[in-house]
XYZ file of C-alpha atoms in Angstrom:
418
model
C -14.207 -47.904 -90.812
C -17.798 -48.159 -92.035
C -17.492 -44.751 -93.737
C -14.220 -45.855 -95.386
C -15.891 -49.026 -96.696
C -18.881 -47.143 -98.100
C -16.675 -44.474 -99.709
C -14.221 -46.811 -101.449
C -16.890 -49.294 -102.549
C -18.942 -46.610 -104.297
C -16.012 -44.841 -105.980
C -14.122 -48.000 -106.974
C -14.651 -47.667 -110.754
C -13.780 -43.974 -110.797
C -10.636 -44.508 -108.707
C -9.481 -47.366 -110.950
C -9.815 -45.089 -113.969
C -7.968 -42.197 -112.293
C -5.136 -44.483 -111.194
C -4.762 -45.923 -114.709
C -4.598 -42.426 -116.249
C -2.090 -41.104 -113.694
C 1.402 -40.789 -115.183
C 3.204 -40.017 -111.889
C 2.504 -40.177 -108.140
C -1.197 -40.792 -107.543
C -3.191 -38.747 -105.019
C -6.617 -39.841 -103.802
C -9.018 -38.719 -101.054
C -8.186 -41.388 -98.475
C -6.098 -38.927 -96.447
C -9.420 -37.571 -95.187
C -9.851 -40.773 -93.175
C -6.234 -41.577 -92.272
C -5.381 -38.065 -91.067
C -8.615 -37.846 -89.066
C -7.787 -41.207 -87.470
C -4.227 -40.027 -86.723
C -5.307 -36.932 -84.751
C -8.384 -38.270 -82.933
C -7.791 -41.985 -82.199
C -5.263 -43.809 -80.034
C -2.307 -45.140 -82.059
C -3.513 -48.753 -82.154
C -6.975 -47.843 -83.379
C -5.557 -45.375 -85.920
C -3.320 -48.116 -87.335
C -6.338 -50.452 -87.449
C -8.259 -47.883 -89.549
C -5.305 -47.514 -91.952
C -4.891 -51.275 -92.332
C -8.615 -51.699 -92.999
C -8.526 -48.867 -95.549
C -5.644 -50.513 -97.378
C -7.448 -53.872 -97.391
C -10.523 -52.268 -98.944
C -8.283 -50.379 -101.395
C -6.390 -53.482 -102.582
C -8.811 -54.403 -105.430
C -8.596 -50.795 -106.664
C -4.842 -50.321 -106.404
C -3.883 -53.421 -108.431
C -0.195 -52.932 -107.724
C 2.576 -55.448 -107.177
C 2.355 -56.822 -103.598
C 5.705 -55.355 -102.538
C 4.706 -51.874 -103.734
C 1.324 -52.118 -102.026
C 2.897 -53.266 -98.746
C 5.489 -50.482 -98.817
C 2.865 -47.825 -99.533
C 0.745 -49.165 -96.669
C 3.772 -49.108 -94.374
C 4.651 -45.479 -95.076
C 1.011 -44.430 -94.554
C 1.023 -46.242 -91.204
C 4.322 -44.544 -90.280
C 3.054 -41.063 -91.143
C -0.213 -41.729 -89.274
C 1.588 -42.859 -86.119
C 3.974 -39.889 -86.201
C 1.114 -37.418 -86.755
C -0.813 -38.917 -83.833
C 2.251 -38.781 -81.593
C 2.811 -35.121 -82.490
C -0.786 -34.230 -81.556
C -0.496 -36.078 -78.229
C 2.813 -34.365 -77.434
C 1.230 -30.969 -78.134
C -1.363 -31.750 -75.438
C -4.278 -29.920 -77.087
C -7.870 -31.126 -77.012
C -9.688 -31.223 -80.339
C -12.879 -29.987 -78.719
C -13.507 -26.239 -78.673
C -12.004 -24.620 -75.559
C -13.832 -21.311 -75.770
C -10.494 -19.437 -75.616
C -9.386 -17.748 -78.829
C -5.642 -18.098 -78.322
C -5.927 -21.773 -77.371
C -8.040 -22.557 -80.427
C -5.635 -20.647 -82.702
C -2.722 -22.569 -81.182
C -4.608 -25.814 -81.924
C -5.045 -24.657 -85.505
C -1.281 -24.052 -85.777
C -0.544 -27.491 -84.328
C -2.865 -29.158 -86.830
C -1.211 -27.304 -89.731
C 2.248 -28.428 -88.565
C 1.062 -32.006 -88.024
C -0.492 -32.068 -91.509
C 2.822 -30.846 -92.957
C 4.652 -33.584 -91.014
C 2.177 -36.207 -92.259
C 2.697 -35.084 -95.885
C 6.490 -34.776 -95.616
C 7.005 -38.226 -94.099
C 5.055 -39.855 -96.931
C 6.942 -37.940 -99.614
C 10.301 -38.692 -97.985
C 9.658 -42.415 -97.690
C 8.318 -42.558 -101.257
C 11.462 -40.780 -102.516
C 13.661 -43.326 -100.720
C 11.745 -46.166 -102.382
C 12.006 -44.601 -105.827
C 15.730 -43.961 -105.280
C 16.244 -47.645 -104.515
C 14.448 -48.665 -107.721
C 15.907 -45.864 -109.869
C 18.957 -43.981 -108.494
C 18.335 -41.144 -110.989
C 15.059 -40.171 -109.271
C 14.990 -36.604 -107.939
C 13.092 -35.449 -104.856
C 10.934 -33.205 -107.000
C 9.741 -36.259 -108.972
C 7.971 -37.522 -105.843
C 6.070 -34.322 -105.199
C 3.471 -34.705 -107.930
C 1.869 -31.864 -109.840
C 0.566 -28.614 -108.406
C -3.022 -29.802 -108.736
C -2.188 -33.079 -106.978
C -0.692 -31.250 -103.997
C -3.618 -28.844 -103.834
C -5.882 -31.897 -103.664
C -3.750 -33.399 -100.899
C -3.826 -30.176 -98.860
C -7.591 -30.081 -99.245
C -8.011 -33.667 -98.045
C -5.733 -33.018 -95.048
C -7.776 -29.936 -94.161
C -11.019 -31.896 -94.417
C -9.400 -34.691 -92.399
C -8.556 -32.221 -89.627
C -12.152 -30.972 -89.653
C -13.420 -34.554 -89.508
C -11.141 -35.294 -86.551
C -12.510 -32.308 -84.656
C -16.090 -33.367 -85.464
C -15.437 -36.946 -84.371
C -14.238 -35.560 -81.036
C -17.757 -34.204 -80.494
C -19.942 -36.804 -82.246
C -19.266 -40.304 -83.549
C -21.615 -40.003 -86.553
C -19.432 -37.352 -88.261
C -17.591 -39.813 -90.581
C -20.873 -41.163 -91.922
C -22.072 -37.634 -92.672
C -18.791 -36.746 -94.381
C -18.830 -39.872 -96.579
C -21.469 -38.348 -98.843
C -19.598 -35.143 -99.820
C -16.328 -37.104 -100.183
C -18.034 -39.491 -102.625
C -19.450 -36.537 -104.581
C -16.010 -34.912 -104.757
C -14.619 -38.222 -106.044
C -17.248 -38.224 -108.792
C -16.365 -34.636 -109.770
C -12.662 -35.501 -109.885
C -13.410 -38.522 -112.067
C -15.413 -36.431 -114.527
C -12.732 -33.745 -114.604
C -10.097 -36.425 -115.205
C -12.102 -37.934 -118.068
C -12.653 -34.497 -119.597
C -8.957 -33.654 -119.360
C -7.983 -37.013 -120.897
C -10.449 -36.388 -123.728
C -9.038 -32.911 -124.360
C -5.480 -34.264 -124.323
C -6.456 -36.912 -126.891
C -8.059 -34.239 -129.081
C -4.967 -32.029 -128.858
C -2.700 -34.981 -129.692
C -4.881 -35.959 -132.660
C -4.964 -32.357 -133.921
C -1.178 -32.096 -133.598
C -0.741 -35.368 -135.481
C -3.171 -34.233 -138.170
C -1.370 -30.885 -138.460
C 1.981 -32.625 -138.909
C 0.490 -34.931 -141.515
C -1.127 -32.048 -143.406
C 2.141 -30.109 -143.324
C 3.978 -33.155 -144.655
C 1.363 -33.759 -147.353
C 1.452 -30.110 -148.407
C 5.219 -30.337 -148.987
C 5.578 -33.926 -150.245
C 5.090 -35.439 -153.675
C 3.071 -38.565 -152.941
C 4.358 -40.453 -155.986
C 8.091 -40.203 -155.241
C 8.241 -39.376 -151.526
C 10.385 -36.318 -152.319
C 9.452 -32.686 -151.806
C 6.917 -31.210 -154.179
C 7.317 -27.737 -155.702
C 6.217 -25.970 -152.508
C 8.402 -28.060 -150.223
C 11.348 -27.768 -152.595
C 11.088 -23.987 -152.721
C 10.832 -23.649 -148.936
C 13.492 -26.130 -147.814
C 15.944 -25.506 -150.654
C 15.636 -21.747 -150.177
C 16.298 -22.102 -146.458
C 19.323 -24.345 -147.108
C 20.739 -21.923 -149.684
C 20.393 -18.930 -147.373
C 22.116 -20.794 -144.562
C 25.034 -21.802 -146.783
C 25.368 -18.261 -148.151
C 25.474 -16.924 -144.590
C 28.262 -19.413 -143.747
C 30.157 -18.673 -146.964
C 29.623 -22.179 -148.346
C 28.865 -23.089 -151.982
C 25.595 -24.749 -152.992
C 25.297 -27.034 -156.013
C 22.001 -27.359 -157.879
C 21.231 -30.404 -160.026
C 18.450 -30.242 -162.638
C 17.497 -33.823 -163.544
C 15.215 -34.861 -166.392
C 14.309 -38.416 -167.417
C 15.081 -39.023 -171.090
C 12.201 -39.930 -173.419
C 9.837 -40.296 -170.492
C 6.830 -39.603 -172.695
C 7.766 -42.689 -174.698
C 7.466 -44.811 -171.530
C 3.963 -43.502 -170.869
C 2.929 -43.919 -174.504
C 4.379 -47.425 -174.875
C 3.594 -49.082 -171.549
C 1.054 -46.723 -169.946
C 1.026 -44.258 -167.096
C 1.266 -46.916 -164.326
C 4.635 -47.900 -165.765
C 5.719 -44.267 -165.840
C 4.589 -43.817 -162.239
C 6.607 -46.855 -161.183
C 9.714 -45.377 -162.819
C 9.165 -42.046 -161.032
C 8.790 -43.827 -157.680
C 12.040 -45.737 -158.248
C 13.891 -42.552 -159.161
C 12.616 -41.005 -155.934
C 13.993 -43.971 -153.991
C 17.386 -43.659 -155.698
C 17.633 -39.944 -154.888
C 16.798 -40.573 -151.233
C 19.506 -43.253 -151.074
C 22.251 -41.415 -152.977
C 21.947 -38.024 -151.268
C 23.174 -36.967 -147.849
C 20.769 -36.249 -144.971
C 21.293 -32.491 -145.246
C 20.597 -32.282 -148.986
C 17.229 -31.399 -150.505
C 15.577 -33.266 -153.380
C 12.209 -32.663 -154.970
C 10.075 -33.399 -157.985
C 9.553 -30.206 -159.936
C 6.685 -31.471 -162.048
C 6.387 -34.271 -164.616
C 9.663 -36.140 -165.014
C 11.830 -33.276 -163.740
C 13.700 -33.335 -160.448
C 15.790 -30.746 -158.618
C 18.504 -31.533 -156.079
C 20.185 -28.918 -153.886
C 23.480 -29.992 -152.298
C 24.637 -28.134 -149.187
C 28.282 -27.059 -148.797
C 29.190 -28.634 -152.142
C 31.439 -27.262 -154.871
C 31.157 -27.985 -158.574
C 33.613 -30.914 -158.609
C 31.906 -32.783 -155.776
C 28.468 -31.855 -157.114
C 29.349 -33.197 -160.554
C 30.596 -36.443 -159.016
C 27.288 -36.821 -157.128
C 25.389 -36.087 -160.344
C 27.350 -38.816 -162.129
C 26.513 -41.321 -159.390
C 22.837 -40.412 -159.662
C 22.914 -40.674 -163.479
C 24.617 -44.062 -163.343
C 22.168 -45.366 -160.739
C 19.180 -44.258 -162.835
C 20.745 -45.813 -165.944
C 21.126 -49.127 -164.096
C 17.552 -49.305 -162.785
C 15.273 -52.294 -163.222
C 11.611 -51.545 -162.622
C 9.072 -54.355 -162.552
C 5.704 -52.951 -163.585
C 2.709 -53.621 -165.827
C 1.949 -52.447 -169.320
C -1.320 -51.174 -170.777
C -2.702 -54.732 -170.920
C -1.701 -55.491 -167.309
C 1.080 -57.792 -168.421
C 4.191 -57.793 -166.271
C 7.138 -56.015 -167.851
C 10.593 -55.099 -166.559
C 11.848 -51.701 -167.705
C 15.619 -51.394 -167.567
C 18.155 -48.618 -167.596
C 20.012 -47.745 -170.784
C 23.351 -48.410 -169.083
C 22.505 -52.093 -168.648
C 23.504 -54.647 -171.296
C 21.015 -55.991 -173.817
C 19.002 -59.062 -172.870
C 16.709 -61.465 -174.679
C 13.781 -59.205 -173.754
C 14.876 -56.903 -176.549
C 16.371 -53.431 -176.703
C 13.050 -51.627 -176.321
C 12.849 -52.258 -172.543
C 16.128 -50.371 -172.056
C 14.138 -47.186 -171.675
C 15.384 -45.394 -168.550
C 18.114 -42.776 -168.366
C 18.531 -39.212 -167.173
C 20.218 -36.006 -168.285
C 21.549 -33.730 -165.544
C 22.559 -30.082 -165.487
C 24.853 -28.724 -162.755
C 25.119 -25.160 -161.489
C 26.602 -23.551 -158.386
C 25.743 -20.692 -156.060
C 27.494 -18.206 -156.193
C 29.296 -19.030 -159.487
C 26.040 -19.064 -161.488
C 24.227 -16.357 -159.601
C 23.634 -15.177 -156.079
C 20.290 -16.888 -155.647
C 18.815 -20.361 -155.857
C 16.569 -19.298 -158.736
C 19.490 -18.019 -160.792
C 21.459 -21.233 -160.224
C 18.419 -23.314 -161.116
C 18.033 -21.432 -164.413
C 21.701 -22.113 -165.185
C 21.276 -25.792 -164.279
C 18.256 -25.975 -166.611
C 20.347 -24.476 -169.417
C 23.069 -27.066 -168.804
C 20.378 -29.765 -168.811
C 19.153 -28.681 -172.253
C 22.752 -28.794 -173.469
C 23.003 -32.384 -172.234
C 19.803 -33.302 -174.083
C 20.910 -31.619 -177.303
C 24.191 -33.541 -177.189
C 22.778 -37.038 -176.861
C 21.177 -37.297 -173.404
C 22.172 -39.669 -170.580
C 24.983 -37.389 -169.454
C 25.953 -34.637 -167.020
C 26.664 -31.083 -168.162
C 27.934 -28.154 -166.107
C 26.550 -24.652 -166.552
C 28.490 -22.178 -168.634
C 31.087 -20.089 -166.832
C 32.429 -22.870 -164.620
C 35.804 -24.472 -165.270
C 36.164 -28.031 -163.993
C 39.913 -28.074 -164.759
C 40.861 -31.688 -164.095
C 37.330 -33.074 -164.307
C 36.216 -34.334 -167.737
C 32.572 -35.038 -168.446
C 31.542 -38.308 -170.125
C 31.136 -38.327 -173.843
C 27.551 -38.158 -175.046
C 25.717 -41.430 -175.591
C 24.406 -41.662 -179.142
C 22.532 -44.990 -178.904
C 19.123 -43.283 -178.753
C 17.383 -41.468 -181.629
C 17.046 -37.727 -181.357
C 13.637 -36.376 -180.295
C 12.335 -32.939 -179.442
C 13.574 -31.154 -176.302
C 10.177 -31.398 -174.638
C 10.627 -35.143 -174.291
């Protein structure tokens, strides 16, 4: 009991840390003392040692009283059963001088150690089953390293019991190496926790770098690299399944005028709002990205030309009905509005936002994403040349019953680069 007190008092901080870091069943070195007490002491004295150990351990365990009492009870039960098994075997722990007798004692101690371990695991499983019926027996076993530690402590406990049978000072001598082993375990646990934190931080940083490398920070959509990778993968999957893919080429009308009139912060605010609209209007499986400047590309999975054109119209209408609160070059607040909105007292000049959209389809406009994108770009230029703020479908596709909106002529003509 003195050795137990010295051991647990010295290693208290380390054991508290190890218990806090343990995600599952916790294994410590106290089996050295309880198993030694079980095989060498009478049952009453063995129980007294266990109870004293649990009293000393209480400030370290910091568990709910009912859990602490149950754990103490199953340790007492396993200790009593192990002691009874040794007494029934009738072997003396002192050396007999006969090889076969000593080997038989070794076998008995191995079986008793297995009984001691199994009773604790069984009772712990019953307790966990009561709290959570989904608990499996394997959940109570702990990790491989934990069980190797437990086998080691039981082996040392058996050695301690045999030493106690010959000299009473053995526990005091063993307290020193047990404390040192505790310190080594604590350092190994800290090192492992540190490595796990580093791995988690590296994984998080890798995910963030991957996201940053494929994301346009201004709009939250894919950038050119992300668009090429994800849209290409989506197109190949749809081609493999025999499904059509619709490509939308979107360009904001007269965007240069916004930058020149109100400044680049205003233009950036418009781009961010367009990115938000695309994320809201598209389905989870679709791909949208900013392809530089004021140009956007949308790739719609398993979508024919009619449905793709309808989606393009919804996007165009949403962009034309935007209201973006921003600041101008002089840091005055200004609200830029879509060209589809009615005039207000702010004047017609703030109605500055609209988009032209070209539509193309794989495989109708080519067998690859690049070919369809070129066709969508050509349709986009047609939309711009015919008045902007409209949707045009690439040449070679017949919409039959679908009619495109007539061009809007309320804006002056400018060069195609705008």
